[in-house]
Amino acid sequence: MGVHDRQLVIALQKPRTIAQLAHIPDVQRRLTALARLYLLAGARSDARLALQAERVAFTAGDAASRPLLWPEGRDPPQHGCVGTGTCCSASFLGPVYAADARRVSALAFGRQRRFEPGDQPFEILQFHGKDVRGMARDANGRCVAQGDEGLCEIHLAHGLAAKPVTCRQFPLRFHESPDGVHVSLLLACDGYDRARPAAQPWPTRAAEVRGLLAEGAVAVRVSLPVTLAAGLPVAWRDWRALRAQFLAAEPAEPDPWLWLERVLELAAAALTARQARLAEGPDVAWEAGLLALQAGVRAPERLWPSPVRAHAVAELQAAALALTGQRWRDGQRLQQLAAGLREVHVALPLTAEARQHLHDIVANDLQVQVVQGELDAGLGNLTRRLLLAHGVAATLALAAGNAAIDARDTTQALHVVYRSEPELTWLGTLAANALQVAPPPPVP
């Protein structure tokens, strides 16, 4: 079940009248799609049996031994650590596994202070109802192992291997699919692209990646079957063919907006074809949401009308204010996100490197991240990330008195948006609700 379906199920568990249900966004469309999926009728029945067999075949295995699949595209993002310590000031520094916790707790580092059982350098946060251990942060939001110069004191005193595996994995992201382990980047890293001019080919990092996987680095498994939209599943080979179309649509020169518009058009066509193949009725029109996103790529005010944007900006600023005096870096991130949303419609020219940074968002997220839930929801998140990164970068350029957005602006903007997944999801809900009230005009 996708995230939207789970939300719908939760809503249906409460006593509601038909009139009340009608006010839930997409309720009729999603209920119809789910009913058709589970009633086992005709073409949908055959498809469901085939997809079930595919899911069974994708059994759990040893991720470290699976083929490694490297970033794709004409000039994919690279990574080279430049030691800024930005990654040591994140919203959450984890997970830290038990073996890492035992090792780090026994180390002497920094001022040669040994952490005792009652004074361990960890904090526990709740994720999806579960306690997850991470490195503790000080009042400034920095890791307790981070020195004044921004470097990791565990690394300085005991070497790279002594650090938690999650710290060594950053900014690499791993997704396991029937094809193998896909490697991509979390573009919040300040130095993700510093290596591009002189970078070695990605496959030279194979031994490093396999070592991380062997130590338990997080490899998120793709949920099968891949779902184009709620109640509209496809086989993995069909998703792979669609992704190939997405990659083939990349413009000759970096242009993230043109590329995303093409991707959204291809996705809408794929949804329409899949709908027809499974004998869906005309009342189920998944592609409408993708076409609305396509309209919003060049005109963000269509996704977030002025009243919605003003409300969201106020909420983000209030959340940032609540963090004053504690976790101020998180507060600063929320302030920058609010500023970017407020000015998301501002158009400033970009330098070539800044444009490449925004282009990298599309290249990076088209790997498999967009099908971690439903494809239409994933593409919505990608669209919002691109628009907000551009907005944040524009506000930074304006604040500095510059007439164009440069690489410093986009580097910081990517750090903000890739650290703001919960906020992007919330902003997506606001956009969806706004579209329910006043859908944007069709793309010419």
PDB file of C-alpha atoms in Angstrom, residues 12 30 45-46 116 138 259 299 333 350 401 405 410 425:
ATOM      1  CA  LEU A  12     -11.807   5.290   6.948  1.00  0.00           C
ATOM      2  CA  ARG A  30      -8.358   6.211  -4.747  1.00  0.00           C
ATOM      3  CA  SER A  45      -6.492 -10.145 -11.982  1.00  0.00           C
ATOM      4  CA  ASP A  46      -3.873 -11.449 -14.425  1.00  0.00           C
ATOM      5  CA  GLU A 116      30.958   6.830  30.211  1.00  0.00           C
ATOM      6  CA  ASP A 138      25.157  20.223  20.985  1.00  0.00           C
ATOM      7  CA  TRP A 259      13.782  17.895 -18.506  1.00  0.00           C
ATOM      8  CA  ALA A 299       4.629  28.793 -12.851  1.00  0.00           C
ATOM      9  CA  ARG A 333      17.231  25.927   7.568  1.00  0.00           C
ATOM     10  CA  LEU A 350      21.863  31.338 -13.226  1.00  0.00           C
ATOM     11  CA  GLY A 401      22.993  41.938  -3.796  1.00  0.00           C
ATOM     12  CA  ILE A 405      22.374  32.944  -8.887  1.00  0.00           C
ATOM     13  CA  THR A 410      22.632  26.602  -5.201  1.00  0.00           C
ATOM     14  CA  THR A 425       5.791  16.378   2.150  1.00  0.00           C
TER      15      THR A 425
END
